[in-house]
Amino acid sequence: MSDTSSALRIVWIYPDLLSTYGDQGNALILRRRAELRGIRTELVRVLSSDPVPVEGDIYLLGGGEDRPQILAAERLRSDGGLKRAAERGAAVFAVCAGYQIIGESYGDDADNPLPGVGILDVRSGRGETRAVGEIVADVAPELGGGRITGFENHQGRTAVGPSAVPLSRTVTGIGNDGQTEGAYQGQVIGTYLHGPALPRNPHLADLLLRMRVGDLAPLPPSWGEALHQERLAAAL
Ligand code: GLN
């Protein structure tokens, strides 16, 4: 009989609404880097028609266009499962539209403020210009530092409130406001780094794993580090 109770549960929220940019890569790399350390994983895909389970370990939310973003926020708010999971200490990694909707509020396509899920103290509104292109940023030292790279494509700009901390400082690109990129609060992380941000930044994947499983054995350098270095060299 297989024992599923101790598997690390990775919950991918609403792939039908929030997965415009290859966001599945984040789930795959988390599983791979956990399993290389002998940690069993389970990937739970939660469609927007389904309830969000509260007993997951790491919750992933991807990017999306304005309308699916609004729908996702409404459903997550009425479901309540993601908020309860975060309150229980689950880790959350949310990208772009996902980042905006786990905040306190975000702007619709006419910049009317709409309520978010409220698990990260950020507020987003629309910027004058669309932020599109490669982004490089330095992660907060309290999170272990390190340079991250990604691709951003968003109209929104985000103000980080007093209960949250910027995830990183931008080297190139816009992120929240041209100065900082993303935010975190406890085990909840939001970022504008798109799609497969974790394959491009394996140390960020390990940061999330460590939040749930503690110390991790180092892994030999992989194509993940090679990709990270290649994108870093291309962006700067
Ligand atoms: N609709 C949001 C914005 O433009 C998020 C877009 C996205 O996820 N790429 O700011």
PDB file of C-alpha atoms and ligand atoms in Angstrom:
ATOM      1  CA  MET A   1       0.000   0.000   0.000  1.00  0.00           C
ATOM      2  CA  SER A   2       1.460   3.362  -0.925  1.00  0.00           C
ATOM      3  CA  ASP A   3       1.803   6.010   1.778  1.00  0.00           C
ATOM      4  CA  THR A   4       0.770   9.387   0.373  1.00  0.00           C
ATOM      5  CA  SER A   5       0.464  11.145   3.731  1.00  0.00           C
ATOM      6  CA  SER A   6       4.083  12.286   3.846  1.00  0.00           C
ATOM      7  CA  ALA A   7       4.456  13.407   0.224  1.00  0.00           C
ATOM      8  CA  LEU A   8       5.206  17.102  -0.265  1.00  0.00           C
ATOM      9  CA  ARG A   9       1.957  18.458  -1.750  1.00  0.00           C
ATOM     10  CA  ILE A  10       2.423  21.030  -4.477  1.00  0.00           C
ATOM     11  CA  VAL A  11      -0.883  22.675  -5.346  1.00  0.00           C
ATOM     12  CA  TRP A  12      -1.158  24.365  -8.715  1.00  0.00           C
ATOM     13  CA  ILE A  13      -4.016  26.846  -8.500  1.00  0.00           C
ATOM     14  CA  TYR A  14      -6.277  27.392 -11.495  1.00  0.00           C
ATOM     15  CA  PRO A  15      -4.182  26.256 -14.462  1.00  0.00           C
ATOM     16  CA  ASP A  16      -7.334  26.917 -16.535  1.00  0.00           C
ATOM     17  CA  LEU A  17      -7.238  30.663 -15.722  1.00  0.00           C
ATOM     18  CA  LEU A  18      -3.708  31.501 -14.601  1.00  0.00           C
ATOM     19  CA  SER A  19      -1.218  29.756 -16.837  1.00  0.00           C
ATOM     20  CA  THR A  20      -0.530  31.995 -19.782  1.00  0.00           C
ATOM     21  CA  TYR A  21       3.241  31.852 -19.716  1.00  0.00           C
ATOM     22  CA  GLY A  22       4.525  28.331 -19.171  1.00  0.00           C
ATOM     23  CA  ASP A  23       3.788  28.456 -15.460  1.00  0.00           C
ATOM     24  CA  GLN A  24       3.743  24.662 -15.289  1.00  0.00           C
ATOM     25  CA  GLY A  25       7.550  24.791 -15.271  1.00  0.00           C
ATOM     26  CA  ASN A  26       7.456  26.039 -11.691  1.00  0.00           C
ATOM     27  CA  ALA A  27       5.607  22.937 -10.512  1.00  0.00           C
ATOM     28  CA  LEU A  28       7.872  20.621 -12.491  1.00  0.00           C
ATOM     29  CA  ILE A  29      11.117  22.071 -11.167  1.00  0.00           C
ATOM     30  CA  LEU A  30       9.905  22.016  -7.553  1.00  0.00           C
ATOM     31  CA  ARG A  31       9.044  18.337  -7.909  1.00  0.00           C
ATOM     32  CA  ARG A  32      12.319  17.527  -9.631  1.00  0.00           C
ATOM     33  CA  ARG A  33      14.510  19.310  -7.084  1.00  0.00           C
ATOM     34  CA  ALA A  34      12.592  17.721  -4.208  1.00  0.00           C
ATOM     35  CA  GLU A  35      12.734  14.230  -5.683  1.00  0.00           C
ATOM     36  CA  LEU A  36      16.465  14.487  -6.403  1.00  0.00           C
ATOM     37  CA  ARG A  37      16.787  14.837  -2.611  1.00  0.00           C
ATOM     38  CA  GLY A  38      14.621  11.786  -1.982  1.00  0.00           C
ATOM     39  CA  ILE A  39      11.522  13.818  -1.043  1.00  0.00           C
ATOM     40  CA  ARG A  40       8.347  12.355  -2.475  1.00  0.00           C
ATOM     41  CA  THR A  41       5.985  14.867  -4.074  1.00  0.00           C
ATOM     42  CA  GLU A  42       2.416  15.002  -5.235  1.00  0.00           C
ATOM     43  CA  LEU A  43       1.139  17.584  -7.728  1.00  0.00           C
ATOM     44  CA  VAL A  44      -2.466  18.638  -7.232  1.00  0.00           C
ATOM     45  CA  ARG A  45      -4.004  20.649 -10.081  1.00  0.00           C
ATOM     46  CA  VAL A  46      -6.979  22.679  -8.876  1.00  0.00           C
ATOM     47  CA  LEU A  47      -9.285  23.927 -11.628  1.00  0.00           C
ATOM     48  CA  SER A  48     -11.277  27.097 -10.993  1.00  0.00           C
ATOM     49  CA  SER A  49     -14.433  24.958 -10.685  1.00  0.00           C
ATOM     50  CA  ASP A  50     -12.881  22.977  -7.808  1.00  0.00           C
ATOM     51  CA  PRO A  51     -12.414  23.787  -4.107  1.00  0.00           C
ATOM     52  CA  VAL A  52      -8.873  24.718  -3.065  1.00  0.00           C
ATOM     53  CA  PRO A  53      -7.519  22.112  -0.615  1.00  0.00           C
ATOM     54  CA  VAL A  54      -6.121  23.605   2.589  1.00  0.00           C
ATOM     55  CA  GLU A  55      -3.598  20.905   3.471  1.00  0.00           C
ATOM     56  CA  GLY A  56      -1.094  21.571   0.677  1.00  0.00           C
ATOM     57  CA  ASP A  57       2.563  22.479   1.260  1.00  0.00           C
ATOM     58  CA  ILE A  58       3.411  24.810  -1.629  1.00  0.00           C
ATOM     59  CA  TYR A  59       0.770  26.690  -3.630  1.00  0.00           C
ATOM     60  CA  LEU A  60       1.567  28.018  -7.099  1.00  0.00           C
ATOM     61  CA  LEU A  61      -0.331  30.710  -8.994  1.00  0.00           C
ATOM     62  CA  GLY A  62       0.634  31.836 -12.483  1.00  0.00           C
ATOM     63  CA  GLY A  63       0.087  34.832 -14.723  1.00  0.00           C
ATOM     64  CA  GLY A  64      -3.004  35.718 -16.679  1.00  0.00           C
ATOM     65  CA  GLU A  65      -4.814  38.294 -18.762  1.00  0.00           C
ATOM     66  CA  ASP A  66      -7.033  40.890 -17.073  1.00  0.00           C
ATOM     67  CA  ARG A  67     -10.378  39.036 -17.340  1.00  0.00           C
ATOM     68  CA  PRO A  68      -9.222  35.587 -16.180  1.00  0.00           C
ATOM     69  CA  GLN A  69      -7.355  37.377 -13.395  1.00  0.00           C
ATOM     70  CA  ILE A  70     -10.596  38.945 -12.113  1.00  0.00           C
ATOM     71  CA  LEU A  71     -12.433  35.641 -12.320  1.00  0.00           C
ATOM     72  CA  ALA A  72      -9.620  33.860 -10.469  1.00  0.00           C
ATOM     73  CA  ALA A  73      -9.598  36.482  -7.699  1.00  0.00           C
ATOM     74  CA  GLU A  74     -13.375  36.269  -7.232  1.00  0.00           C
ATOM     75  CA  ARG A  75     -13.305  32.475  -7.018  1.00  0.00           C
ATOM     76  CA  LEU A  76     -10.333  32.356  -4.669  1.00  0.00           C
ATOM     77  CA  ARG A  77     -11.958  34.890  -2.367  1.00  0.00           C
ATOM     78  CA  SER A  78     -15.260  33.060  -2.187  1.00  0.00           C
ATOM     79  CA  ASP A  79     -13.532  29.672  -1.826  1.00  0.00           C
ATOM     80  CA  GLY A  80     -11.308  30.783   1.064  1.00  0.00           C
ATOM     81  CA  GLY A  81      -9.039  27.703   0.869  1.00  0.00           C
ATOM     82  CA  LEU A  82      -5.885  29.523  -0.226  1.00  0.00           C
ATOM     83  CA  LYS A  83      -6.191  32.030   2.606  1.00  0.00           C
ATOM     84  CA  ARG A  84      -6.706  29.273   5.165  1.00  0.00           C
ATOM     85  CA  ALA A  85      -3.740  27.354   3.767  1.00  0.00           C
ATOM     86  CA  ALA A  86      -1.510  30.434   4.044  1.00  0.00           C
ATOM     87  CA  GLU A  87      -2.696  30.978   7.615  1.00  0.00           C
ATOM     88  CA  ARG A  88      -1.713  27.362   8.369  1.00  0.00           C
ATOM     89  CA  GLY A  89       1.842  28.154   7.191  1.00  0.00           C
ATOM     90  CA  ALA A  90       1.794  26.830   3.623  1.00  0.00           C
ATOM     91  CA  ALA A  91       4.271  28.393   1.213  1.00  0.00           C
ATOM     92  CA  VAL A  92       2.806  30.366  -1.690  1.00  0.00           C
ATOM     93  CA  PHE A  93       4.587  31.380  -4.894  1.00  0.00           C
ATOM     94  CA  ALA A  94       2.504  33.672  -7.085  1.00  0.00           C
ATOM     95  CA  VAL A  95       3.515  35.187 -10.419  1.00  0.00           C
ATOM     96  CA  CYS A  96       2.298  38.429 -12.009  1.00  0.00           C
ATOM     97  CA  ALA A  97      -1.534  38.248 -12.144  1.00  0.00           C
ATOM     98  CA  GLY A  98      -1.268  35.695  -9.330  1.00  0.00           C
ATOM     99  CA  TYR A  99       0.979  38.093  -7.386  1.00  0.00           C
ATOM    100  CA  GLN A 100      -1.497  40.948  -7.796  1.00  0.00           C
ATOM    101  CA  ILE A 101      -4.533  38.938  -6.700  1.00  0.00           C
ATOM    102  CA  ILE A 102      -3.020  37.517  -3.521  1.00  0.00           C
ATOM    103  CA  GLY A 103      -2.500  41.135  -2.403  1.00  0.00           C
ATOM    104  CA  GLU A 104      -4.962  43.456  -0.682  1.00  0.00           C
ATOM    105  CA  SER A 105      -6.211  44.998  -3.933  1.00  0.00           C
ATOM    106  CA  TYR A 106      -5.441  45.239  -7.636  1.00  0.00           C
ATOM    107  CA  GLY A 107      -6.712  47.295 -10.568  1.00  0.00           C
ATOM    108  CA  ASP A 108      -9.055  46.053 -13.295  1.00  0.00           C
ATOM    109  CA  ASP A 109      -8.605  47.123 -16.939  1.00  0.00           C
ATOM    110  CA  ALA A 110     -10.048  50.586 -16.107  1.00  0.00           C
ATOM    111  CA  ASP A 111      -7.918  50.758 -12.935  1.00  0.00           C
ATOM    112  CA  ASN A 112     -10.866  50.373 -10.581  1.00  0.00           C
ATOM    113  CA  PRO A 113      -9.527  48.782  -7.393  1.00  0.00           C
ATOM    114  CA  LEU A 114     -10.781  45.252  -6.772  1.00  0.00           C
ATOM    115  CA  PRO A 115     -10.262  43.252  -3.578  1.00  0.00           C
ATOM    116  CA  GLY A 116      -7.551  40.596  -3.531  1.00  0.00           C
ATOM    117  CA  VAL A 117      -7.200  37.456  -1.433  1.00  0.00           C
ATOM    118  CA  GLY A 118      -5.364  39.467   1.228  1.00  0.00           C
ATOM    119  CA  ILE A 119      -2.465  37.172   2.139  1.00  0.00           C
ATOM    120  CA  LEU A 120       0.276  39.601   1.063  1.00  0.00           C
ATOM    121  CA  ASP A 121       0.381  43.274   2.026  1.00  0.00           C
ATOM    122  CA  VAL A 122       0.639  44.743  -1.478  1.00  0.00           C
ATOM    123  CA  ARG A 123      -1.660  46.953  -3.552  1.00  0.00           C
ATOM    124  CA  SER A 124      -1.507  47.050  -7.330  1.00  0.00           C
ATOM    125  CA  GLY A 125      -2.815  49.559  -9.829  1.00  0.00           C
ATOM    126  CA  ARG A 126      -2.183  50.203 -13.494  1.00  0.00           C
ATOM    127  CA  GLY A 127       0.958  51.964 -14.672  1.00  0.00           C
ATOM    128  CA  GLU A 128       1.255  54.483 -17.513  1.00  0.00           C
ATOM    129  CA  THR A 129       3.246  52.040 -19.611  1.00  0.00           C
ATOM    130  CA  ARG A 130       3.387  48.286 -20.002  1.00  0.00           C
ATOM    131  CA  ALA A 131       6.477  46.725 -18.460  1.00  0.00           C
ATOM    132  CA  VAL A 132       7.788  44.191 -20.973  1.00  0.00           C
ATOM    133  CA  GLY A 133      11.212  42.581 -21.159  1.00  0.00           C
ATOM    134  CA  GLU A 134      13.973  40.868 -19.291  1.00  0.00           C
ATOM    135  CA  ILE A 135      14.335  41.695 -15.634  1.00  0.00           C
ATOM    136  CA  VAL A 136      17.260  41.116 -13.293  1.00  0.00           C
ATOM    137  CA  ALA A 137      17.021  41.673  -9.548  1.00  0.00           C
ATOM    138  CA  ASP A 138      18.908  40.994  -6.318  1.00  0.00           C
ATOM    139  CA  VAL A 139      16.966  38.990  -3.722  1.00  0.00           C
ATOM    140  CA  ALA A 140      16.670  40.411  -0.197  1.00  0.00           C
ATOM    141  CA  PRO A 141      19.619  39.295   1.976  1.00  0.00           C
ATOM    142  CA  GLU A 142      17.167  37.996   4.630  1.00  0.00           C
ATOM    143  CA  LEU A 143      16.031  35.437   2.036  1.00  0.00           C
ATOM    144  CA  GLY A 144      19.566  34.393   1.213  1.00  0.00           C
ATOM    145  CA  GLY A 145      20.293  36.945  -1.517  1.00  0.00           C
ATOM    146  CA  GLY A 146      21.340  35.939  -5.022  1.00  0.00           C
ATOM    147  CA  ARG A 147      20.512  37.383  -8.397  1.00  0.00           C
ATOM    148  CA  ILE A 148      17.304  36.334 -10.164  1.00  0.00           C
ATOM    149  CA  THR A 149      16.299  36.791 -13.786  1.00  0.00           C
ATOM    150  CA  GLY A 150      12.982  36.573 -15.559  1.00  0.00           C
ATOM    151  CA  PHE A 151      10.683  37.988 -18.159  1.00  0.00           C
ATOM    152  CA  GLU A 152       8.059  40.550 -17.215  1.00  0.00           C
ATOM    153  CA  ASN A 153       4.924  41.542 -19.114  1.00  0.00           C
ATOM    154  CA  HIS A 154       2.440  43.557 -17.069  1.00  0.00           C
ATOM    155  CA  GLN A 155       0.576  46.831 -16.915  1.00  0.00           C
ATOM    156  CA  GLY A 156       0.307  46.770 -13.152  1.00  0.00           C
ATOM    157  CA  ARG A 157       2.528  48.526 -10.645  1.00  0.00           C
ATOM    158  CA  THR A 158       2.663  47.382  -7.060  1.00  0.00           C
ATOM    159  CA  ALA A 159       3.131  49.189  -3.751  1.00  0.00           C
ATOM    160  CA  VAL A 160       4.503  47.063  -0.918  1.00  0.00           C
ATOM    161  CA  GLY A 161       2.795  47.747   2.444  1.00  0.00           C
ATOM    162  CA  PRO A 162       4.375  47.702   5.907  1.00  0.00           C
ATOM    163  CA  SER A 163       3.627  44.030   6.667  1.00  0.00           C
ATOM    164  CA  ALA A 164       5.418  42.795   3.524  1.00  0.00           C
ATOM    165  CA  VAL A 165       9.018  43.211   2.334  1.00  0.00           C
ATOM    166  CA  PRO A 166      10.225  43.617  -1.273  1.00  0.00           C
ATOM    167  CA  LEU A 167      11.469  40.286  -2.593  1.00  0.00           C
ATOM    168  CA  SER A 168      14.334  41.938  -4.447  1.00  0.00           C
ATOM    169  CA  ARG A 169      15.870  45.176  -5.794  1.00  0.00           C
ATOM    170  CA  THR A 170      15.787  45.618  -9.549  1.00  0.00           C
ATOM    171  CA  VAL A 171      19.037  45.777 -11.507  1.00  0.00           C
ATOM    172  CA  THR A 172      17.255  46.088 -14.866  1.00  0.00           C
ATOM    173  CA  GLY A 173      13.540  46.104 -15.623  1.00  0.00           C
ATOM    174  CA  ILE A 174      10.507  47.500 -13.799  1.00  0.00           C
ATOM    175  CA  GLY A 175       9.064  44.963 -11.344  1.00  0.00           C
ATOM    176  CA  ASN A 176       6.919  46.733  -8.736  1.00  0.00           C
ATOM    177  CA  ASP A 177       7.954  50.286  -9.534  1.00  0.00           C
ATOM    178  CA  GLY A 178      11.401  50.327 -11.163  1.00  0.00           C
ATOM    179  CA  GLN A 179      13.106  50.015  -7.768  1.00  0.00           C
ATOM    180  CA  THR A 180      11.942  46.780  -6.236  1.00  0.00           C
ATOM    181  CA  GLU A 181      10.583  43.513  -7.575  1.00  0.00           C
ATOM    182  CA  GLY A 182       8.044  41.265  -5.901  1.00  0.00           C
ATOM    183  CA  ALA A 183       7.260  40.959  -2.204  1.00  0.00           C
ATOM    184  CA  TYR A 184       7.159  38.403   0.580  1.00  0.00           C
ATOM    185  CA  GLN A 185       5.460  38.077   3.920  1.00  0.00           C
ATOM    186  CA  GLY A 186       6.303  35.020   5.954  1.00  0.00           C
ATOM    187  CA  GLN A 187       6.088  32.093   3.551  1.00  0.00           C
ATOM    188  CA  VAL A 188       4.062  33.951   0.902  1.00  0.00           C
ATOM    189  CA  ILE A 189       6.055  35.188  -2.097  1.00  0.00           C
ATOM    190  CA  GLY A 190       4.833  37.217  -5.068  1.00  0.00           C
ATOM    191  CA  THR A 191       6.861  38.208  -8.111  1.00  0.00           C
ATOM    192  CA  TYR A 192       6.552  39.687 -11.598  1.00  0.00           C
ATOM    193  CA  LEU A 193       9.053  37.128 -12.906  1.00  0.00           C
ATOM    194  CA  HIS A 194       7.027  35.219 -15.398  1.00  0.00           C
ATOM    195  CA  GLY A 195       6.200  31.684 -16.227  1.00  0.00           C
ATOM    196  CA  PRO A 196       8.967  29.260 -15.397  1.00  0.00           C
ATOM    197  CA  ALA A 197      10.658  31.609 -12.924  1.00  0.00           C
ATOM    198  CA  LEU A 198      11.801  28.663 -10.797  1.00  0.00           C
ATOM    199  CA  PRO A 199      13.556  26.730 -13.607  1.00  0.00           C
ATOM    200  CA  ARG A 200      15.391  29.954 -14.416  1.00  0.00           C
ATOM    201  CA  ASN A 201      16.283  30.535 -10.770  1.00  0.00           C
ATOM    202  CA  PRO A 202      16.867  27.191  -9.053  1.00  0.00           C
ATOM    203  CA  HIS A 203      17.909  28.853  -5.770  1.00  0.00           C
ATOM    204  CA  LEU A 204      14.411  30.370  -5.565  1.00  0.00           C
ATOM    205  CA  ALA A 205      12.925  26.885  -6.001  1.00  0.00           C
ATOM    206  CA  ASP A 206      15.134  25.640  -3.149  1.00  0.00           C
ATOM    207  CA  LEU A 207      14.071  28.582  -0.973  1.00  0.00           C
ATOM    208  CA  LEU A 208      10.440  27.474  -1.319  1.00  0.00           C
ATOM    209  CA  LEU A 209      11.286  23.830  -0.654  1.00  0.00           C
ATOM    210  CA  ARG A 210      13.265  24.778   2.451  1.00  0.00           C
ATOM    211  CA  MET A 211      10.241  26.644   3.823  1.00  0.00           C
ATOM    212  CA  ARG A 212       8.441  23.301   4.039  1.00  0.00           C
ATOM    213  CA  VAL A 213      11.119  20.641   4.471  1.00  0.00           C
ATOM    214  CA  GLY A 214      13.991  22.443   6.218  1.00  0.00           C
ATOM    215  CA  ASP A 215      17.612  21.921   5.217  1.00  0.00           C
ATOM    216  CA  LEU A 216      18.269  20.544   1.737  1.00  0.00           C
ATOM    217  CA  ALA A 217      21.235  18.588   0.475  1.00  0.00           C
ATOM    218  CA  PRO A 218      23.130  20.527  -2.220  1.00  0.00           C
ATOM    219  CA  LEU A 219      22.645  19.315  -5.794  1.00  0.00           C
ATOM    220  CA  PRO A 220      25.367  19.101  -8.410  1.00  0.00           C
ATOM    221  CA  PRO A 221      25.244  22.015 -10.905  1.00  0.00           C
ATOM    222  CA  SER A 222      22.599  21.262 -13.512  1.00  0.00           C
ATOM    223  CA  TRP A 223      21.205  22.729 -16.712  1.00  0.00           C
ATOM    224  CA  GLY A 224      19.146  24.914 -14.346  1.00  0.00           C
ATOM    225  CA  GLU A 225      22.249  26.782 -13.153  1.00  0.00           C
ATOM    226  CA  ALA A 226      23.555  26.898 -16.730  1.00  0.00           C
ATOM    227  CA  LEU A 227      20.270  28.463 -17.872  1.00  0.00           C
ATOM    228  CA  HIS A 228      20.403  30.916 -14.981  1.00  0.00           C
ATOM    229  CA  GLN A 229      23.914  32.037 -15.940  1.00  0.00           C
ATOM    230  CA  GLU A 230      23.030  32.254 -19.627  1.00  0.00           C
ATOM    231  CA  ARG A 231      19.977  34.481 -18.998  1.00  0.00           C
ATOM    232  CA  LEU A 232      21.981  36.643 -16.603  1.00  0.00           C
ATOM    233  CA  ALA A 233      24.669  37.201 -19.229  1.00  0.00           C
ATOM    234  CA  ALA A 234      22.054  37.934 -21.908  1.00  0.00           C
ATOM    235  CA  ALA A 235      20.117  40.434 -19.783  1.00  0.00           C
ATOM    236  CA  LEU A 236      22.972  42.627 -18.565  1.00  0.00           C
TER     237      LEU A 236
HETATM  238  N1  GLN B   1      -3.131  41.682 -16.008  1.00  0.00           N
HETATM  239  C1  GLN B   1      -2.002  41.971 -15.191  1.00  0.00           C
HETATM  240  C2  GLN B   1      -1.193  43.178 -15.669  1.00  0.00           C
HETATM  241  O1  GLN B   1      -1.128  43.472 -16.831  1.00  0.00           O
HETATM  242  C3  GLN B   1      -1.118  40.746 -15.078  1.00  0.00           C
HETATM  243  C4  GLN B   1      -0.566  40.323 -16.405  1.00  0.00           C
HETATM  244  C5  GLN B   1       0.230  39.083 -16.349  1.00  0.00           C
HETATM  245  O2  GLN B   1      -0.001  38.173 -15.580  1.00  0.00           O
HETATM  246  N2  GLN B   1       1.199  39.037 -17.227  1.00  0.00           N
HETATM  247  O3  GLN B   1      -0.594  43.846 -14.846  1.00  0.00           O
END
